[in-house]
Structure formats: C-alpha cells, structure tokens
C-alpha cells in the first residue's frame, strides 16, 4: 500500500518515466532498509498458511543481498478474484518486505492441459493479459 501511494504521489510531479522509476526504486529501497527485520518477517508470514524454515526468514533478510520469492500460474482463461486481487496483495507484501519476485508462466503445462485448445500462442497471450491486469490493479513489479 505504501509503495502504491508513493507511485501515485510522485507520478503527479515527475513526468519523465526513467527519472520517476529511479526515484521510486531509491525510495522503496530506503523504506525497506528502515523497516525493522521483525516487521519484514511479519509481512512475509502474513501470507503463508504454513512456513517451512520460519526461523530462517530473519537470517535470510539480514544476510542475503537479494531474497527471491517465486510464484507461478497456468494461463487458462479468465482471471478470477484470487488470481487478480489476492495475488497482487500477497506479491506486494513480499516486495515491501524486501524480496525480489519472479513469476513462472506455466505455458507448457497449459498446453499439456489443453487450455486454449492447446494453442501455445493463445496461451502466451492470456499470460500477457494476466500480467497487464496485475499491473493495472497495482502489483509492484519493480
């Protein structure tokens, strides 16, 4: 939420997209640095039902230069609310905690499951469509 508010505020004053993105990244990193480790750990824990190695989260956030979180999806047609809004909320919590996020688009699995009649080009277009929806809803992809 804080990141989205910063984006909205700065977009009013800074029209050059490259400068805007640079300033946004710097401020977002400063916010992460200023957050207490316990707050960052709690953000991460707030999205998990079960966390294996929970005791290692603080150590990772403290010692690793870059903590990477992964998620994947199978482009299969229309997006539902869980894919849309909840994924944005959870991804943003992870990035606010200082994680880099990588998405895996399971296009070959969608083809194997005969989504979009197994047409890989259509499946990839659906994947791109979903990414655009996440951007529009406010997913932090920095």
PDB file of C-alpha atoms in Angstrom:
ATOM      1  CA  UNK A   1       0.000   0.000   0.000  1.00  0.00           C
ATOM      2  CA  UNK A   2       2.782   2.400   0.885  1.00  0.00           C
ATOM      3  CA  UNK A   3       4.556   1.698  -2.392  1.00  0.00           C
ATOM      4  CA  UNK A   4       1.363   2.356  -4.366  1.00  0.00           C
ATOM      5  CA  UNK A   5       0.827   5.641  -2.515  1.00  0.00           C
ATOM      6  CA  UNK A   6       4.368   6.734  -3.375  1.00  0.00           C
ATOM      7  CA  UNK A   7       3.822   5.888  -7.009  1.00  0.00           C
ATOM      8  CA  UNK A   8       0.634   7.941  -7.116  1.00  0.00           C
ATOM      9  CA  UNK A   9       2.216  10.914  -5.364  1.00  0.00           C
ATOM     10  CA  UNK A  10       5.380  11.050  -7.448  1.00  0.00           C
ATOM     11  CA  UNK A  11       3.585  10.451 -10.740  1.00  0.00           C
ATOM     12  CA  UNK A  12       1.834  13.786 -10.206  1.00  0.00           C
ATOM     13  CA  UNK A  13       5.147  15.669 -10.095  1.00  0.00           C
ATOM     14  CA  UNK A  14       7.564  13.666 -12.210  1.00  0.00           C
ATOM     15  CA  UNK A  15       6.595  13.146 -15.832  1.00  0.00           C
ATOM     16  CA  UNK A  16       9.855  11.622 -17.125  1.00  0.00           C
ATOM     17  CA  UNK A  17       9.313   7.870 -16.700  1.00  0.00           C
ATOM     18  CA  UNK A  18      13.013   6.992 -16.317  1.00  0.00           C
ATOM     19  CA  UNK A  19      13.548   9.573 -13.571  1.00  0.00           C
ATOM     20  CA  UNK A  20      10.272   8.563 -11.912  1.00  0.00           C
ATOM     21  CA  UNK A  21      11.262   4.888 -11.857  1.00  0.00           C
ATOM     22  CA  UNK A  22      14.734   5.651 -10.487  1.00  0.00           C
ATOM     23  CA  UNK A  23      13.396   7.858  -7.682  1.00  0.00           C
ATOM     24  CA  UNK A  24      10.682   5.320  -6.870  1.00  0.00           C
ATOM     25  CA  UNK A  25      13.208   2.462  -6.615  1.00  0.00           C
ATOM     26  CA  UNK A  26      15.511   4.505  -4.365  1.00  0.00           C
ATOM     27  CA  UNK A  27      12.681   5.490  -2.016  1.00  0.00           C
ATOM     28  CA  UNK A  28      11.264   1.960  -1.928  1.00  0.00           C
ATOM     29  CA  UNK A  29      14.708   0.591  -1.012  1.00  0.00           C
ATOM     30  CA  UNK A  30      15.092   3.203   1.735  1.00  0.00           C
ATOM     31  CA  UNK A  31      11.733   2.182   3.206  1.00  0.00           C
ATOM     32  CA  UNK A  32      12.849  -1.457   3.237  1.00  0.00           C
ATOM     33  CA  UNK A  33      16.147  -0.523   4.901  1.00  0.00           C
ATOM     34  CA  UNK A  34      14.347   1.494   7.579  1.00  0.00           C
ATOM     35  CA  UNK A  35      11.838  -1.266   8.366  1.00  0.00           C
ATOM     36  CA  UNK A  36      12.678  -3.442  11.337  1.00  0.00           C
ATOM     37  CA  UNK A  37      13.533  -7.037  10.464  1.00  0.00           C
ATOM     38  CA  UNK A  38      10.649  -8.238  12.654  1.00  0.00           C
ATOM     39  CA  UNK A  39       8.199  -6.125  10.601  1.00  0.00           C
ATOM     40  CA  UNK A  40       9.564  -7.562   7.369  1.00  0.00           C
ATOM     41  CA  UNK A  41       9.317 -11.113   8.750  1.00  0.00           C
ATOM     42  CA  UNK A  42       5.716 -10.479   9.856  1.00  0.00           C
ATOM     43  CA  UNK A  43       4.805  -9.223   6.374  1.00  0.00           C
ATOM     44  CA  UNK A  44       6.139 -12.426   4.848  1.00  0.00           C
ATOM     45  CA  UNK A  45       4.458 -14.615   7.479  1.00  0.00           C
ATOM     46  CA  UNK A  46       1.116 -12.866   6.906  1.00  0.00           C
ATOM     47  CA  UNK A  47       0.678 -14.509   3.508  1.00  0.00           C
ATOM     48  CA  UNK A  48       1.692 -18.057   4.397  1.00  0.00           C
ATOM     49  CA  UNK A  49      -0.520 -20.742   5.842  1.00  0.00           C
ATOM     50  CA  UNK A  50       2.492 -22.915   6.590  1.00  0.00           C
ATOM     51  CA  UNK A  51       6.104 -21.788   6.516  1.00  0.00           C
ATOM     52  CA  UNK A  52       8.878 -24.342   6.462  1.00  0.00           C
ATOM     53  CA  UNK A  53      12.048 -22.919   7.968  1.00  0.00           C
ATOM     54  CA  UNK A  54      10.302 -19.943   9.550  1.00  0.00           C
ATOM     55  CA  UNK A  55      13.247 -19.470  11.887  1.00  0.00           C
ATOM     56  CA  UNK A  56      15.462 -18.750   8.849  1.00  0.00           C
ATOM     57  CA  UNK A  57      13.450 -15.835   7.422  1.00  0.00           C
ATOM     58  CA  UNK A  58      15.061 -13.121   9.560  1.00  0.00           C
ATOM     59  CA  UNK A  59      18.512 -14.521   8.844  1.00  0.00           C
ATOM     60  CA  UNK A  60      17.834 -14.506   5.089  1.00  0.00           C
ATOM     61  CA  UNK A  61      16.558 -10.932   5.163  1.00  0.00           C
ATOM     62  CA  UNK A  62      19.563  -9.816   7.189  1.00  0.00           C
ATOM     63  CA  UNK A  63      22.369 -11.688   5.447  1.00  0.00           C
ATOM     64  CA  UNK A  64      21.366 -12.219   1.830  1.00  0.00           C
ATOM     65  CA  UNK A  65      21.867  -9.423  -0.649  1.00  0.00           C
ATOM     66  CA  UNK A  66      18.791 -10.487  -2.581  1.00  0.00           C
ATOM     67  CA  UNK A  67      15.986 -12.729  -1.331  1.00  0.00           C
ATOM     68  CA  UNK A  68      13.968 -14.110  -4.228  1.00  0.00           C
ATOM     69  CA  UNK A  69      10.373 -15.317  -3.944  1.00  0.00           C
ATOM     70  CA  UNK A  70       8.716 -17.355  -6.682  1.00  0.00           C
ATOM     71  CA  UNK A  71       5.165 -17.859  -7.831  1.00  0.00           C
ATOM     72  CA  UNK A  72       3.741 -19.496 -10.887  1.00  0.00           C
ATOM     73  CA  UNK A  73       0.493 -19.653 -12.762  1.00  0.00           C
ATOM     74  CA  UNK A  74      -1.037 -21.536 -15.620  1.00  0.00           C
ATOM     75  CA  UNK A  75      -2.678 -19.150 -18.100  1.00  0.00           C
ATOM     76  CA  UNK A  76      -6.028 -20.809 -18.523  1.00  0.00           C
ATOM     77  CA  UNK A  77      -8.552 -18.145 -19.463  1.00  0.00           C
ATOM     78  CA  UNK A  78     -10.322 -15.502 -17.476  1.00  0.00           C
ATOM     79  CA  UNK A  79      -8.793 -14.336 -14.250  1.00  0.00           C
ATOM     80  CA  UNK A  80     -10.724 -14.882 -11.020  1.00  0.00           C
ATOM     81  CA  UNK A  81     -10.537 -12.735  -7.889  1.00  0.00           C
ATOM     82  CA  UNK A  82      -7.969 -14.948  -6.171  1.00  0.00           C
ATOM     83  CA  UNK A  83      -5.646 -14.690  -9.154  1.00  0.00           C
ATOM     84  CA  UNK A  84      -6.259 -10.985  -9.525  1.00  0.00           C
ATOM     85  CA  UNK A  85      -6.524  -9.074  -6.298  1.00  0.00           C
ATOM     86  CA  UNK A  86      -5.160 -11.571  -3.764  1.00  0.00           C
ATOM     87  CA  UNK A  87      -2.050 -12.301  -5.806  1.00  0.00           C
ATOM     88  CA  UNK A  88      -1.370  -8.545  -6.020  1.00  0.00           C
ATOM     89  CA  UNK A  89      -1.789  -8.098  -2.260  1.00  0.00           C
ATOM     90  CA  UNK A  90       0.486 -11.024  -1.438  1.00  0.00           C
ATOM     91  CA  UNK A  91       3.138 -10.135  -4.010  1.00  0.00           C
ATOM     92  CA  UNK A  92       3.228  -6.536  -2.794  1.00  0.00           C
ATOM     93  CA  UNK A  93       3.698  -7.708   0.800  1.00  0.00           C
ATOM     94  CA  UNK A  94       6.706  -9.757  -0.280  1.00  0.00           C
ATOM     95  CA  UNK A  95       8.261  -6.880  -2.233  1.00  0.00           C
ATOM     96  CA  UNK A  96       7.586  -4.493   0.663  1.00  0.00           C
ATOM     97  CA  UNK A  97       9.466  -6.932   2.900  1.00  0.00           C
ATOM     98  CA  UNK A  98      12.431  -6.621   0.539  1.00  0.00           C
ATOM     99  CA  UNK A  99      12.044  -9.709  -1.629  1.00  0.00           C
ATOM    100  CA  UNK A 100      12.537  -9.744  -5.373  1.00  0.00           C
ATOM    101  CA  UNK A 101       9.706 -11.537  -7.071  1.00  0.00           C
ATOM    102  CA  UNK A 102       9.848 -13.881 -10.051  1.00  0.00           C
ATOM    103  CA  UNK A 103       6.836 -15.329 -11.799  1.00  0.00           C
ATOM    104  CA  UNK A 104       6.844 -18.565 -13.696  1.00  0.00           C
ATOM    105  CA  UNK A 105       4.333 -18.684 -16.521  1.00  0.00           C
ATOM    106  CA  UNK A 106       3.394 -22.347 -16.893  1.00  0.00           C
ATOM    107  CA  UNK A 107       2.588 -22.087 -20.580  1.00  0.00           C
ATOM    108  CA  UNK A 108       3.715 -25.616 -21.419  1.00  0.00           C
ATOM    109  CA  UNK A 109       1.567 -27.021 -18.615  1.00  0.00           C
ATOM    110  CA  UNK A 110      -1.384 -25.089 -20.003  1.00  0.00           C
ATOM    111  CA  UNK A 111      -0.666 -26.600 -23.397  1.00  0.00           C
ATOM    112  CA  UNK A 112      -0.440 -30.108 -21.890  1.00  0.00           C
ATOM    113  CA  UNK A 113      -3.775 -29.492 -20.140  1.00  0.00           C
ATOM    114  CA  UNK A 114      -5.277 -28.388 -23.454  1.00  0.00           C
ATOM    115  CA  UNK A 115      -6.068 -24.836 -22.303  1.00  0.00           C
ATOM    116  CA  UNK A 116      -6.978 -22.549 -25.205  1.00  0.00           C
ATOM    117  CA  UNK A 117      -7.219 -25.723 -27.329  1.00  0.00           C
ATOM    118  CA  UNK A 118      -3.508 -26.296 -26.720  1.00  0.00           C
ATOM    119  CA  UNK A 119      -2.556 -23.274 -28.855  1.00  0.00           C
ATOM    120  CA  UNK A 120       0.698 -22.020 -27.300  1.00  0.00           C
ATOM    121  CA  UNK A 121       0.393 -18.564 -28.891  1.00  0.00           C
ATOM    122  CA  UNK A 122      -3.083 -18.057 -27.399  1.00  0.00           C
ATOM    123  CA  UNK A 123      -1.858 -19.350 -24.032  1.00  0.00           C
ATOM    124  CA  UNK A 124       1.044 -16.885 -24.032  1.00  0.00           C
ATOM    125  CA  UNK A 125      -1.321 -14.044 -24.943  1.00  0.00           C
ATOM    126  CA  UNK A 126      -3.513 -14.971 -21.967  1.00  0.00           C
ATOM    127  CA  UNK A 127      -0.397 -14.921 -19.756  1.00  0.00           C
ATOM    128  CA  UNK A 128       0.500 -11.430 -21.014  1.00  0.00           C
ATOM    129  CA  UNK A 129      -3.118 -10.343 -20.447  1.00  0.00           C
ATOM    130  CA  UNK A 130      -2.937 -11.531 -16.825  1.00  0.00           C
ATOM    131  CA  UNK A 131       0.305  -9.621 -16.244  1.00  0.00           C
ATOM    132  CA  UNK A 132      -1.337  -6.449 -17.587  1.00  0.00           C
ATOM    133  CA  UNK A 133      -4.270  -6.941 -15.184  1.00  0.00           C
ATOM    134  CA  UNK A 134      -1.858  -7.259 -12.252  1.00  0.00           C
ATOM    135  CA  UNK A 135      -0.108  -4.066 -13.310  1.00  0.00           C
ATOM    136  CA  UNK A 136      -3.454  -2.260 -13.546  1.00  0.00           C
ATOM    137  CA  UNK A 137      -4.526  -3.460 -10.096  1.00  0.00           C
ATOM    138  CA  UNK A 138      -1.267  -2.175  -8.608  1.00  0.00           C
ATOM    139  CA  UNK A 139       1.197  -5.050  -8.414  1.00  0.00           C
ATOM    140  CA  UNK A 140       4.680  -3.800  -7.573  1.00  0.00           C
ATOM    141  CA  UNK A 141       6.815  -5.250 -10.356  1.00  0.00           C
ATOM    142  CA  UNK A 142       9.983  -3.307  -9.513  1.00  0.00           C
TER     143      UNK A 142
END
